[in-house]
Short mmCIF file of C-alpha atoms and ligand atoms in Angstrom, two decimals:
data_model
loop_
_atom_site.label_atom_id
_atom_site.label_comp_id
_atom_site.label_asym_id
_atom_site.label_seq_id
_atom_site.Cartn_x
_atom_site.Cartn_y
_atom_site.Cartn_z
CA MET P 49 6.89 -40.98 -74.22
CA ALA P 50 8.14 -42.74 -76.96
CA SER P 51 9.72 -39.58 -78.56
CA GLU P 52 11.66 -39.56 -75.57
CA ALA P 53 12.90 -42.73 -75.65
CA VAL P 54 14.27 -42.98 -79.08
CA GLY P 55 16.35 -39.95 -77.74
CA ALA P 56 18.95 -39.99 -75.28
CA PRO P 57 16.72 -40.62 -71.84
CA PRO P 58 14.46 -43.31 -72.37
CA ALA P 59 10.83 -42.08 -70.21
CA VAL P 60 10.87 -44.73 -67.58
CA ASN P 61 7.18 -45.31 -66.24
CA LYS P 62 5.54 -45.20 -63.12
CA GLU P 63 6.39 -48.93 -62.31
CA VAL P 64 9.82 -48.64 -62.60
CA ASP P 65 9.71 -45.18 -60.32
CA GLU P 66 7.91 -47.34 -57.85
CA ARG P 67 10.94 -49.77 -58.05
CA LYS P 68 8.48 -52.85 -57.96
CA PRO P 69 9.83 -55.59 -60.05
CA ALA P 70 8.48 -55.56 -63.36
CA LYS P 71 8.73 -57.03 -66.88
CA GLN P 72 9.96 -54.62 -69.97
CA LYS P 73 7.40 -52.67 -71.54
CA ILE P 74 7.77 -50.95 -74.63
CA ASP P 75 4.92 -49.43 -76.59
CA PRO P 76 4.76 -46.43 -78.69
CA TRP P 77 4.28 -44.28 -75.54
CA ASN P 78 6.55 -46.13 -73.15
CA VAL P 79 9.71 -47.83 -72.99
CA ALA P 80 10.94 -49.36 -69.60
CA GLY P 81 13.46 -51.91 -69.08
CA GLU P 82 12.76 -54.76 -67.02
CA VAL P 83 13.16 -54.05 -63.00
CA ASP P 84 14.96 -56.75 -61.08
CA ASP P 85 13.80 -57.86 -57.83
CA SER P 86 16.07 -55.38 -55.93
CA GLY P 87 14.79 -52.49 -57.98
CA ASN P 88 17.14 -52.22 -60.41
CA VAL P 89 16.29 -51.36 -64.09
CA LYS P 90 17.94 -53.64 -66.59
CA ALA P 91 19.21 -52.90 -70.61
CA ILE P 92 16.62 -53.53 -72.67
CA ASP P 93 16.23 -57.17 -74.06
CA TYR P 94 16.20 -56.43 -77.76
CA ASP P 95 16.34 -60.72 -78.67
CA ARG P 96 13.17 -60.98 -76.74
CA LEU P 97 11.50 -57.81 -78.47
CA ILE P 98 12.38 -59.47 -81.83
CA GLU P 99 10.37 -62.63 -80.71
CA ASP P 100 7.70 -60.53 -79.06
CA PHE P 101 6.66 -58.49 -82.17
CA GLY P 102 7.17 -61.09 -84.32
CA VAL P 103 10.02 -59.34 -86.59
CA GLN P 104 13.15 -60.46 -88.58
CA PRO P 105 16.54 -59.80 -87.33
CA LEU P 106 18.78 -57.57 -89.80
CA THR P 107 21.70 -59.97 -90.87
CA GLN P 108 24.86 -59.97 -92.39
CA ALA P 109 22.95 -61.27 -95.63
CA HIS P 110 20.68 -57.82 -95.76
CA LEU P 111 23.95 -55.56 -95.20
CA GLU P 112 25.49 -57.22 -98.26
CA ARG P 113 22.68 -57.06 -100.27
CA PHE P 114 22.34 -53.44 -99.49
CA GLU P 115 25.84 -53.10 -100.62
CA LYS P 116 25.26 -54.59 -103.89
CA VAL P 117 22.17 -52.61 -104.76
CA THR P 118 23.27 -49.30 -103.91
CA GLY P 119 26.75 -50.04 -104.61
CA LYS P 120 28.10 -48.17 -101.47
CA PRO P 121 28.98 -49.58 -97.82
CA ALA P 122 26.00 -50.56 -95.79
CA HIS P 123 25.13 -47.57 -93.32
CA ARG P 124 27.50 -47.51 -90.44
CA LEU P 125 24.11 -47.78 -87.95
CA MET P 126 23.46 -50.87 -89.77
CA ARG P 127 26.78 -51.98 -89.34
CA ARG P 128 26.87 -51.14 -85.89
CA LYS P 129 23.39 -52.98 -85.04
CA LEU P 130 21.56 -49.76 -84.11
CA PHE P 131 18.86 -50.52 -86.67
CA PHE P 132 18.84 -54.25 -86.28
CA SER P 133 15.84 -55.42 -87.58
CA HIS P 134 12.94 -55.56 -89.93
CA ARG P 135 9.86 -56.55 -92.41
CA ASP P 136 10.53 -57.04 -95.88
CA PHE P 137 13.75 -55.01 -96.30
CA ASP P 138 15.02 -57.25 -98.82
CA LYS P 139 11.37 -57.05 -100.56
CA ILE P 140 12.18 -53.24 -100.78
CA LEU P 141 15.77 -53.85 -102.01
CA ASP P 142 14.57 -56.03 -104.79
CA TYR P 143 11.54 -53.15 -105.64
CA TYR P 144 14.36 -50.39 -106.37
CA GLU P 145 16.84 -52.75 -108.21
CA GLN P 146 14.27 -53.75 -110.52
CA HIS P 147 11.68 -50.79 -110.50
CA GLY P 148 14.10 -47.99 -109.32
CA GLN P 149 12.12 -46.45 -106.79
CA PHE P 150 10.16 -46.38 -103.21
CA LEU P 151 8.86 -43.79 -100.94
CA LEU P 152 10.78 -43.37 -97.99
CA TYR P 153 8.48 -42.48 -94.35
CA THR P 154 9.74 -41.20 -90.81
CA GLY P 155 8.36 -39.08 -88.55
CA ARG P 156 8.59 -37.68 -84.94
CA GLY P 157 5.94 -37.04 -82.22
CA PRO P 158 7.13 -32.85 -80.98
CA SER P 159 6.66 -33.45 -77.19
CA SER P 160 9.04 -30.37 -76.67
CA GLY P 161 10.72 -27.27 -78.36
CA SER P 162 14.10 -28.98 -78.66
CA MET P 163 16.08 -32.19 -79.80
CA HIS P 164 18.47 -34.52 -78.17
CA LEU P 165 21.05 -35.39 -79.51
CA GLY P 166 19.56 -38.97 -79.68
CA HIS P 167 16.49 -37.95 -81.42
CA THR P 168 18.88 -36.89 -84.33
CA VAL P 169 20.49 -39.89 -85.10
CA PRO P 170 17.77 -41.80 -86.69
CA PHE P 171 16.87 -38.69 -88.78
CA LEU P 172 20.88 -39.06 -89.82
CA PHE P 173 20.30 -42.40 -90.72
CA THR P 174 17.11 -41.51 -92.89
CA LYS P 175 18.83 -38.58 -94.25
CA GLU P 176 22.02 -40.72 -95.48
CA ILE P 177 19.78 -43.76 -97.05
CA GLN P 178 18.02 -41.34 -98.75
CA GLU P 179 20.95 -39.93 -100.45
CA LEU P 180 22.15 -43.42 -101.31
CA PHE P 181 18.98 -44.37 -103.08
CA ASP P 182 18.03 -41.00 -104.17
CA VAL P 183 14.41 -41.56 -103.31
CA PRO P 184 11.21 -39.04 -102.06
CA LEU P 185 11.12 -39.01 -98.54
CA VAL P 186 8.00 -37.55 -95.88
CA ILE P 187 8.61 -36.40 -92.46
CA MET P 188 5.20 -36.54 -90.52
CA MET P 189 4.85 -34.27 -87.32
CA THR P 190 2.28 -36.04 -85.16
CA ASP P 191 1.56 -32.63 -83.02
CA ASP P 192 -2.06 -33.99 -83.04
CA GLU P 193 -0.73 -37.74 -81.40
CA LYS P 194 1.47 -35.84 -78.61
CA PHE P 195 -1.38 -33.48 -77.71
CA LEU P 196 -4.13 -36.43 -77.48
CA TYR P 197 -1.44 -38.70 -75.68
CA THR P 198 -0.53 -35.68 -73.33
CA ARG P 199 -4.33 -35.12 -72.55
CA ASN P 200 -5.08 -38.59 -71.96
CA LYS P 201 -2.12 -38.99 -69.45
CA ASN P 202 -3.32 -36.16 -67.72
CA GLU P 203 -6.56 -37.86 -67.50
CA GLY P 204 -8.06 -35.35 -69.56
CA SER P 205 -7.49 -32.47 -67.62
CA MET P 206 -5.61 -29.52 -69.83
CA LYS P 207 -2.25 -28.47 -68.68
CA LYS P 208 -0.68 -25.39 -69.49
CA GLY P 209 1.36 -25.40 -72.52
CA ALA P 210 -0.29 -28.90 -73.56
CA ALA P 211 -2.81 -27.70 -76.13
CA PRO P 212 -2.79 -27.91 -79.57
CA ASP P 213 -1.38 -24.65 -80.60
CA ASP P 214 1.85 -25.97 -78.47
CA PHE P 215 2.39 -28.82 -79.94
CA LEU P 216 1.85 -27.31 -83.45
CA ASP P 217 4.42 -24.60 -82.18
CA TYR P 218 6.89 -27.75 -80.62
CA ALA P 219 6.57 -28.89 -84.67
CA TYR P 220 7.41 -26.21 -86.27
CA GLU P 221 10.72 -25.80 -83.96
CA ASN P 222 11.39 -29.42 -84.30
CA ILE P 223 11.32 -29.20 -88.22
CA LYS P 224 13.93 -26.83 -88.28
CA ASP P 225 16.18 -28.97 -85.93
CA ILE P 226 15.21 -31.42 -88.44
CA ILE P 227 16.13 -29.65 -91.60
CA ALA P 228 19.20 -28.55 -89.90
CA LEU P 229 20.31 -32.01 -90.45
CA GLY P 230 21.02 -31.44 -94.05
CA PHE P 231 17.72 -32.45 -96.11
CA ASP P 232 17.29 -31.93 -99.26
CA PRO P 233 14.11 -29.47 -99.78
CA LYS P 234 14.04 -30.87 -103.48
CA LYS P 235 13.49 -34.58 -102.05
CA THR P 236 11.96 -33.83 -98.84
CA PHE P 237 7.84 -33.03 -97.70
CA ILE P 238 7.92 -31.99 -94.32
CA TYR P 239 4.42 -31.51 -92.34
CA SER P 240 2.38 -31.16 -89.36
CA ASP P 241 -0.65 -32.85 -89.28
CA TYR P 242 -2.63 -30.21 -87.67
CA GLU P 243 -1.65 -28.20 -90.88
CA PHE P 244 -1.71 -30.73 -93.48
CA MET P 245 -4.34 -33.11 -93.08
CA GLY P 246 -7.17 -33.33 -95.49
CA GLY P 247 -7.67 -34.16 -99.20
CA HIS P 248 -6.49 -37.49 -100.62
CA PHE P 249 -4.77 -37.97 -97.20
CA TYR P 250 -7.82 -38.08 -95.22
CA ARG P 251 -9.47 -40.15 -97.17
CA ASN P 252 -7.00 -42.69 -96.79
CA VAL P 253 -7.47 -42.16 -92.94
CA SER P 254 -10.88 -42.70 -93.17
CA GLU P 255 -11.06 -45.81 -95.30
CA PHE P 256 -8.22 -46.82 -92.95
CA GLU P 257 -10.52 -46.06 -89.69
CA SER P 258 -13.03 -47.93 -91.03
CA MET P 259 -10.65 -51.18 -91.07
CA VAL P 260 -10.12 -51.03 -87.57
CA THR P 261 -12.36 -51.77 -84.39
CA TYR P 262 -11.90 -50.64 -81.24
CA ASN P 263 -11.04 -54.31 -79.92
CA GLN P 264 -8.00 -54.54 -82.70
CA ALA P 265 -6.86 -51.10 -81.64
CA SER P 266 -6.89 -51.86 -78.02
CA GLY P 267 -5.32 -55.19 -78.80
CA ALA P 268 -2.52 -53.24 -80.62
CA PHE P 269 -1.94 -50.54 -78.24
CA GLY P 270 -3.28 -50.97 -74.89
CA PHE P 271 -6.21 -48.74 -75.29
CA GLY P 272 -9.11 -48.52 -72.36
CA GLU P 273 -12.64 -47.31 -72.12
CA SER P 274 -11.65 -44.21 -71.04
CA THR P 275 -8.90 -43.82 -73.39
CA ASN P 276 -10.17 -40.62 -75.40
CA ILE P 277 -11.19 -41.01 -78.97
CA GLY P 278 -8.79 -39.15 -80.50
CA LEU P 279 -6.15 -41.23 -79.15
CA ILE P 280 -7.54 -44.37 -80.27
CA SER P 281 -8.10 -43.34 -84.04
CA PHE P 282 -5.07 -41.40 -84.54
CA MET P 283 -3.23 -44.34 -85.74
CA ALA P 284 -4.85 -44.53 -88.88
CA LYS P 285 -3.13 -40.93 -89.42
CA GLN P 286 0.55 -42.72 -88.61
CA CYS P 287 -0.75 -45.67 -90.53
CA VAL P 288 -1.84 -44.09 -94.18
CA ALA P 289 1.12 -41.44 -94.19
CA ALA P 290 2.99 -44.58 -95.43
CA PHE P 291 0.59 -44.61 -98.44
CA PRO P 292 2.08 -42.55 -101.59
CA SER P 293 -1.49 -42.02 -102.37
CA SER P 294 -1.74 -39.75 -99.64
CA TYR P 295 0.44 -37.22 -101.28
CA PRO P 296 -0.57 -36.88 -104.53
CA GLU P 297 0.99 -33.56 -104.84
CA LEU P 298 4.36 -34.94 -104.58
CA PHE P 299 4.34 -36.96 -107.65
CA GLY P 300 3.20 -34.15 -109.47
CA LEU P 301 -0.64 -35.19 -109.56
CA PRO P 302 -3.29 -32.82 -108.34
CA ASP P 303 -5.14 -33.01 -105.35
CA TYR P 304 -8.18 -31.24 -104.74
CA ARG P 305 -8.40 -29.14 -101.65
CA ALA P 306 -8.95 -25.44 -101.83
CA PRO P 307 -8.09 -22.72 -102.41
CA ASP P 308 -6.90 -23.81 -105.84
CA PHE P 309 -9.92 -26.68 -106.06
CA ASP P 310 -8.72 -29.12 -108.91
CA GLN P 311 -11.80 -30.99 -110.45
CA ALA P 312 -9.03 -33.33 -111.93
CA GLY P 313 -7.60 -34.19 -108.29
CA LYS P 314 -11.00 -35.51 -107.41
CA ARG P 315 -9.85 -38.79 -108.67
CA ARG P 316 -8.11 -41.54 -106.57
CA HIS P 317 -4.34 -41.53 -108.37
CA LYS P 318 -4.31 -45.65 -108.58
CA ALA P 319 -0.83 -45.79 -109.78
CA LEU P 320 0.49 -44.01 -106.63
CA ALA P 321 -1.00 -47.25 -104.64
CA SER P 322 1.66 -49.42 -106.22
CA ILE P 323 4.83 -47.45 -105.00
CA PRO P 324 5.94 -49.40 -101.93
CA CYS P 325 7.45 -47.54 -99.10
CA LEU P 326 10.21 -48.12 -96.58
CA ILE P 327 10.03 -46.61 -92.95
CA PRO P 328 13.05 -46.17 -91.02
CA CYS P 329 11.86 -45.70 -87.37
CA ALA P 330 12.45 -46.80 -83.54
CA ILE P 331 11.17 -50.47 -82.69
CA ASP P 332 8.43 -49.02 -80.31
CA GLN P 333 6.85 -47.87 -83.34
CA GLU P 334 6.31 -51.45 -84.90
CA PRO P 335 2.57 -52.22 -83.26
CA TYR P 336 1.56 -48.88 -85.67
CA PHE P 337 2.84 -50.84 -88.59
CA ARG P 338 1.75 -54.33 -87.96
CA VAL P 339 -1.66 -52.48 -87.85
CA LEU P 340 -0.82 -51.06 -91.67
CA ARG P 341 0.95 -54.07 -92.92
CA ASP P 342 -2.37 -56.07 -92.03
CA ARG P 343 -4.89 -53.60 -94.32
CA SER P 344 -2.63 -52.34 -96.75
CA GLU P 345 -3.46 -54.80 -99.06
CA ARG P 346 -7.19 -54.32 -98.08
CA MET P 347 -7.47 -50.64 -99.07
CA VAL P 348 -9.77 -50.08 -102.33
CA ASP P 349 -6.62 -49.29 -104.04
CA PRO P 350 -4.33 -51.90 -102.57
CA HIS P 351 -0.93 -51.05 -101.44
CA PRO P 352 1.53 -53.47 -100.73
CA LYS P 353 2.69 -53.97 -97.22
CA PRO P 354 5.30 -50.84 -96.05
CA ALA P 355 8.95 -52.41 -95.15
CA LEU P 356 10.70 -51.66 -92.01
CA ILE P 357 13.96 -50.70 -90.92
CA MET P 358 13.65 -50.86 -86.95
CA SER P 359 16.46 -48.98 -84.42
CA LYS P 360 17.10 -49.76 -80.81
CA PHE P 361 16.93 -46.69 -78.27
CA LEU P 362 19.53 -44.59 -77.80
CA THR P 363 21.66 -45.22 -74.59
CA ALA P 364 21.09 -42.42 -72.10
CA LEU P 365 23.87 -40.79 -70.92
CA GLN P 366 23.71 -42.65 -67.39
CA GLY P 367 24.05 -46.04 -69.20
CA PRO P 368 21.31 -48.55 -70.25
CA GLY P 369 20.53 -50.19 -67.13
CA GLY P 370 20.76 -46.52 -65.00
CA LYS P 371 17.80 -44.83 -63.68
CA MET P 372 16.71 -42.29 -66.48
CA SER P 373 14.34 -39.40 -66.58
CA ALA P 374 13.71 -37.66 -69.56
CA SER P 375 12.84 -34.26 -67.86
CA ASP P 376 16.70 -34.69 -66.72
CA PRO P 377 18.55 -32.23 -68.40
CA ASN P 378 22.02 -34.20 -67.19
CA SER P 379 20.72 -37.21 -68.91
CA ALA P 380 20.73 -36.19 -72.22
CA ILE P 381 22.92 -33.65 -74.48
CA PHE P 382 20.80 -31.28 -76.24
CA MET P 383 21.34 -29.80 -79.63
CA SER P 384 21.04 -26.40 -78.25
CA ASP P 385 23.79 -27.23 -75.53
CA THR P 386 27.14 -25.48 -75.71
CA PRO P 387 30.80 -26.79 -76.07
CA ASN P 388 31.03 -26.67 -72.31
CA GLN P 389 27.95 -27.92 -71.38
CA ILE P 390 28.70 -30.79 -73.72
CA LYS P 391 32.15 -31.33 -72.38
CA SER P 392 30.96 -31.57 -68.69
CA LYS P 393 27.86 -33.58 -69.12
CA ILE P 394 30.00 -36.28 -70.38
CA ASN P 395 32.36 -35.97 -67.74
CA LYS P 396 30.44 -35.80 -65.21
CA HIS P 397 27.49 -37.93 -66.09
CA ALA P 398 28.48 -40.35 -68.97
CA PHE P 399 28.30 -43.77 -67.69
CA SER P 400 31.83 -45.25 -67.99
CA GLY P 401 33.12 -48.63 -68.78
CA GLY P 402 36.02 -48.27 -67.14
CA GLN P 403 37.66 -49.47 -63.90
CA GLN P 404 37.74 -47.38 -60.13
CA THR P 405 41.25 -46.58 -60.55
CA GLU P 406 43.87 -45.74 -63.23
CA GLU P 407 45.69 -48.61 -61.53
CA GLU P 408 42.85 -51.01 -62.15
CA HIS P 409 42.01 -49.80 -65.31
CA ARG P 410 45.66 -50.38 -66.63
CA ARG P 411 45.60 -53.84 -64.96
CA LEU P 412 42.19 -55.23 -66.05
CA GLY P 413 41.10 -52.85 -68.97
CA GLY P 414 37.39 -51.32 -69.65
CA ASN P 415 34.40 -52.96 -71.44
CA PRO P 416 33.45 -50.29 -74.50
CA ASP P 417 30.09 -52.35 -74.60
CA VAL P 418 28.59 -50.37 -71.70
CA ASP P 419 30.73 -47.22 -71.83
CA VAL P 420 28.46 -44.51 -73.00
CA ALA P 421 31.33 -42.32 -74.28
CA PHE P 422 32.24 -45.02 -77.10
CA THR P 423 28.89 -46.02 -77.52
CA TYR P 424 28.27 -42.60 -78.77
CA LEU P 425 31.65 -42.43 -80.40
CA SER P 426 29.95 -45.73 -82.37
CA TYR P 427 27.15 -43.74 -84.21
CA PHE P 428 29.01 -40.90 -85.52
CA LEU P 429 32.86 -42.73 -86.30
CA GLU P 430 32.50 -43.72 -90.15
CA ASP P 431 35.76 -46.02 -89.81
CA ASP P 432 35.04 -49.31 -88.67
CA LYS P 433 39.00 -50.14 -87.96
CA GLU P 434 38.99 -46.50 -85.91
CA LEU P 435 36.64 -47.73 -84.09
CA GLU P 436 37.58 -51.45 -83.33
CA ASP P 437 40.68 -50.02 -82.54
CA LEU P 438 39.68 -47.69 -79.69
CA ALA P 439 37.83 -50.71 -78.37
CA LYS P 440 40.88 -53.19 -78.05
CA GLN P 441 42.67 -50.33 -76.66
CA TYR P 442 40.02 -49.69 -74.10
CA ARG P 443 40.06 -53.37 -73.26
CA ALA P 444 43.56 -53.67 -72.86
CA GLY P 445 43.81 -50.80 -70.63
CA GLU P 446 45.90 -48.92 -73.09
CA ILE P 447 43.21 -46.02 -73.38
CA LEU P 448 41.55 -44.61 -70.11
CA THR P 449 38.16 -43.64 -69.22
CA GLY P 450 39.08 -39.66 -69.78
CA GLU P 451 40.78 -40.13 -72.78
CA MET P 452 37.76 -41.83 -74.47
CA LYS P 453 35.39 -38.97 -73.08
CA ALA P 454 37.25 -36.77 -74.59
CA LYS P 455 37.47 -37.93 -77.91
CA CYS P 456 33.73 -38.63 -77.32
CA VAL P 457 33.48 -34.88 -76.25
CA GLY P 458 35.19 -33.39 -79.74
CA GLU P 459 33.25 -35.67 -82.00
CA LEU P 460 29.74 -34.29 -80.41
CA GLN P 461 30.92 -30.71 -80.29
CA ASN P 462 31.92 -30.98 -83.83
CA PHE P 463 28.49 -32.37 -84.86
CA VAL P 464 26.58 -29.79 -82.62
CA ALA P 465 28.39 -26.65 -83.76
CA ALA P 466 27.88 -27.68 -87.15
CA PHE P 467 24.28 -28.56 -86.14
CA LYS P 468 23.70 -24.86 -84.88
CA GLU P 469 25.57 -23.14 -88.09
CA ARG P 470 23.41 -24.78 -90.34
CA ARG P 471 20.35 -24.06 -87.69
CA ASP P 472 20.64 -20.59 -87.59
CA SER P 473 20.19 -20.45 -91.52
CA VAL P 474 16.78 -22.12 -91.31
CA THR P 475 14.50 -18.90 -91.82
CA PRO P 476 11.26 -19.24 -91.59
CA GLU P 477 11.17 -19.27 -95.76
CA VAL P 478 13.41 -22.05 -95.76
CA MET P 479 10.95 -24.01 -93.23
CA ARG P 480 7.81 -23.29 -95.61
CA GLU P 481 9.50 -24.56 -98.64
CA PHE P 482 9.95 -27.84 -96.74
CA MET P 483 6.52 -27.73 -95.92
CA ARG P 484 5.17 -26.83 -99.33
CA PRO P 485 3.38 -29.54 -101.16
CA ARG P 486 5.08 -29.97 -104.39
CA LYS P 487 6.43 -32.16 -106.76
CA LEU P 488 9.49 -33.42 -105.58
CA GLU P 489 12.51 -34.18 -107.58
CA PHE P 490 14.44 -37.51 -107.63
CA VAL P 491 16.07 -40.31 -109.58
CA GLY P 492 16.05 -43.27 -107.68
CA ASN P 493 17.92 -46.04 -109.20
CA PRO P 494 19.46 -44.97 -112.51
CA ASN P 495 19.90 -48.70 -113.96
CA PRO P 496 16.68 -50.26 -112.87
CA ILE P 497 16.50 -54.09 -114.33
CA LYS P 498 12.94 -53.55 -115.54
CA PRO P 499 13.23 -50.12 -116.50
CA LYS P 500 9.69 -50.38 -118.47
CA ALA P 501 7.95 -51.07 -115.20
CA ALA P 502 9.22 -47.88 -113.95
CA GLU P 503 8.74 -45.63 -116.67
CA GLY P 504 8.89 -42.02 -115.47
CA ALA P 505 10.61 -42.69 -112.29
CA SER P 506 13.82 -41.68 -113.73
CA GLY P 507 12.48 -38.19 -113.55
CA SER P 508 13.53 -37.68 -117.22
CA ASN P 509 9.99 -36.89 -118.55
CA GLY P 510 9.87 -34.67 -115.46
CA SER P 511 7.17 -37.11 -113.57
CA ALA P 512 8.01 -38.81 -110.72
CA VAL P 513 5.65 -41.48 -111.00
CA PRO P 514 5.92 -45.16 -111.76
CA SER P 515 4.40 -46.93 -114.45
CA GLY P 516 1.52 -45.86 -115.48
CA ALA P 517 0.96 -43.18 -112.94
CA ALA P 518 1.59 -40.35 -115.13
CA GLY P 519 0.05 -41.74 -117.90
CA GLU P 520 -3.04 -44.09 -117.60
CA GLY P 521 -3.10 -45.42 -114.75
CA ALA P 522 -3.50 -41.99 -113.07
CA GLY P 523 -6.13 -40.84 -115.14
CA GLY P 524 -4.30 -39.65 -117.42
CA LYS P 525 -1.59 -36.55 -118.56
CA ASP P 526 -4.41 -34.04 -117.63
CA GLY P 527 -5.77 -36.34 -114.60
CA ARG P 528 -9.27 -36.78 -116.30
CA GLY P 529 -8.69 -40.41 -117.06
CA THR P 530 -8.52 -42.56 -120.05
CA LYS P 531 -11.79 -42.88 -121.92
CA GLY P 532 -11.76 -46.36 -120.71
CA GLU P 533 -11.58 -44.96 -116.99
CA ARG P 534 -13.98 -42.34 -117.54
CA LYS P 535 -16.54 -44.92 -118.88
CA ALA P 536 -15.87 -47.44 -115.73
CA ALA P 537 -16.15 -44.20 -113.43
CA LYS P 538 -19.59 -43.38 -114.94
CA LEU P 539 -20.85 -47.07 -114.82
CA ALA P 540 -19.52 -47.24 -111.06
CA GLU P 541 -21.36 -43.72 -110.38
CA LYS P 542 -24.63 -45.24 -111.71
CA LYS P 543 -24.25 -48.11 -109.95
CA ALA P 544 -23.33 -46.51 -106.71
CA GLU P 545 -26.58 -44.11 -107.46
CA LYS P 546 -29.03 -47.09 -107.87
CA GLU P 547 -28.00 -48.87 -104.83
CA ALA P 548 -28.42 -45.21 -102.70
CA GLU P 549 -31.70 -45.29 -104.26
CA LYS P 550 -32.19 -49.01 -103.38
CA LEU P 551 -31.48 -48.30 -99.51
CA ALA P 552 -33.26 -45.22 -99.39
CA LEU P 553 -36.36 -47.58 -100.49
CA ARG P 554 -35.29 -49.93 -97.67
CA GLN P 555 -35.77 -47.43 -95.08
CA LYS P 556 -38.69 -45.66 -96.00
CA ALA P 557 -40.12 -49.15 -95.49
CA GLU P 558 -38.69 -50.14 -92.44
CA GLU P 559 -39.81 -46.52 -91.19
CA ALA P 560 -42.94 -47.41 -91.91
CA LYS P 561 -43.17 -50.54 -90.06
CA PRO P 562 -44.93 -50.31 -86.81
CA GLU P 563 -42.68 -50.04 -83.78
CA VAL P 564 -42.71 -53.16 -81.71
N1 LIG W 633 4.85 -41.28 -83.61
C1 LIG W 633 5.86 -41.26 -83.68
C2 LIG W 633 6.61 -40.31 -82.10
O1 LIG W 633 6.03 -40.04 -81.04
C3 LIG W 633 6.21 -40.24 -84.63
C4 LIG W 633 6.10 -40.60 -85.91
C5 LIG W 633 5.08 -40.84 -86.97
C6 LIG W 633 6.93 -41.86 -86.60
N2 LIG W 633 4.86 -41.50 -87.94
C7 LIG W 633 6.20 -41.94 -87.68
C8 LIG W 633 8.27 -42.17 -86.30
C9 LIG W 633 6.81 -43.08 -88.86
C10 LIG W 633 8.79 -43.15 -87.08
C11 LIG W 633 8.08 -43.61 -88.44
O2 LIG W 633 7.69 -40.42 -82.23
#
């Protein structure tokens, strides 16, 4: 399962369990390294993935551009190449520089009630870049996807603990974990698909579904004729979640769904379609967003192609090449682990890049590149120099494996302890606040080069919507549309009526034809 793979222990599929030679397999539901002739699982080959998926590597030039636009150092996870590839990342930076805002979108498939350390790292990245850009963020919990996937995997049979209700419960638990990472409720909307799907979102879903044929879906995801149709069509939901027009409420515009049915919210809010989106995700999600990017501009209200910034998978305790299992509690640090569990897991299970004996280690030195304790430290230590020194001293044999592990244990214990404290304060009320569709508050780039085009984005007029969205384009302040728009809408309505009439006539004529 992909979401497991994003976390500490990539799930290893059947092929690998059977230890037969096999190519690396990466898709939203499987992540497995190549298996060689002797049955060893190799580390994932990311250069090949970049080529296979046709995505771009994140380069030094991108990091510099990021620094220029945000005025802050590039995020450590970009500097350390955990986030290593992208699509149109430069374009989103340009847009932000000029117009001052975009929508950040990420998500999680809630496949169990507790999250690993590994699952939290991409969210930390998202949180920290949200702070740098000061933009709205939506987090989608795909409880529906996990249900459909699980049932499909079980060949249609219904297993205990795997009903829609169960995945919704997992979503709630995961949402609390995500909130405990420190997101700002003013700028962040988190939702479960089972709870939120409807309104403008669902209209986008429907429109998107109409643009994907079965052949295209199975081409992108490898579906077969026995795949349940829910899983086949699910992708439309994960795709249109990148469209700001799926969430008018977040931009202070009305949706129309019950209970407070708002006539004004029936219309689509055209101006929202122009806000671009950046999606931080693990690279296994790329097939979704390839389909999305191919169709965004073909929506009735065209949306720009969303930009992507993609990460590698996090290393399991056993290291990049070892046999890893999602169901093995010893392969991952859970956010619910006690300080002692963290210590003993790292000490007993973390793959070491050190030598067998102290004497050898002092003489030959260790290899930080495959050392799991060092790798985890690289996710958390902000200071490049400190990290570089650790690596150097490890290579020189000056630092022993035990010392590297002790440092890692200390960092992780602190991180998990702080997390737990915040998790305890996430009451049901706090969770509900994040899940309530409401106008988000954000400033974005305070000095956009073309402020005219981003009018309103500053929030100074109380609106979170860019050019025209709160005014003309979105149908006027009252949401009813400008005169011209109302006129155009009336005309369009008339035209549609006429067409429907024609169609009905044609059908009648068909029916009247004698059967052949
Ligand atoms: N499908 C993802 C998973 O299984 C969840 C998800 C939904 C997601 N939308 C996303 C992940 C956007 C990254 C970005 O984990």
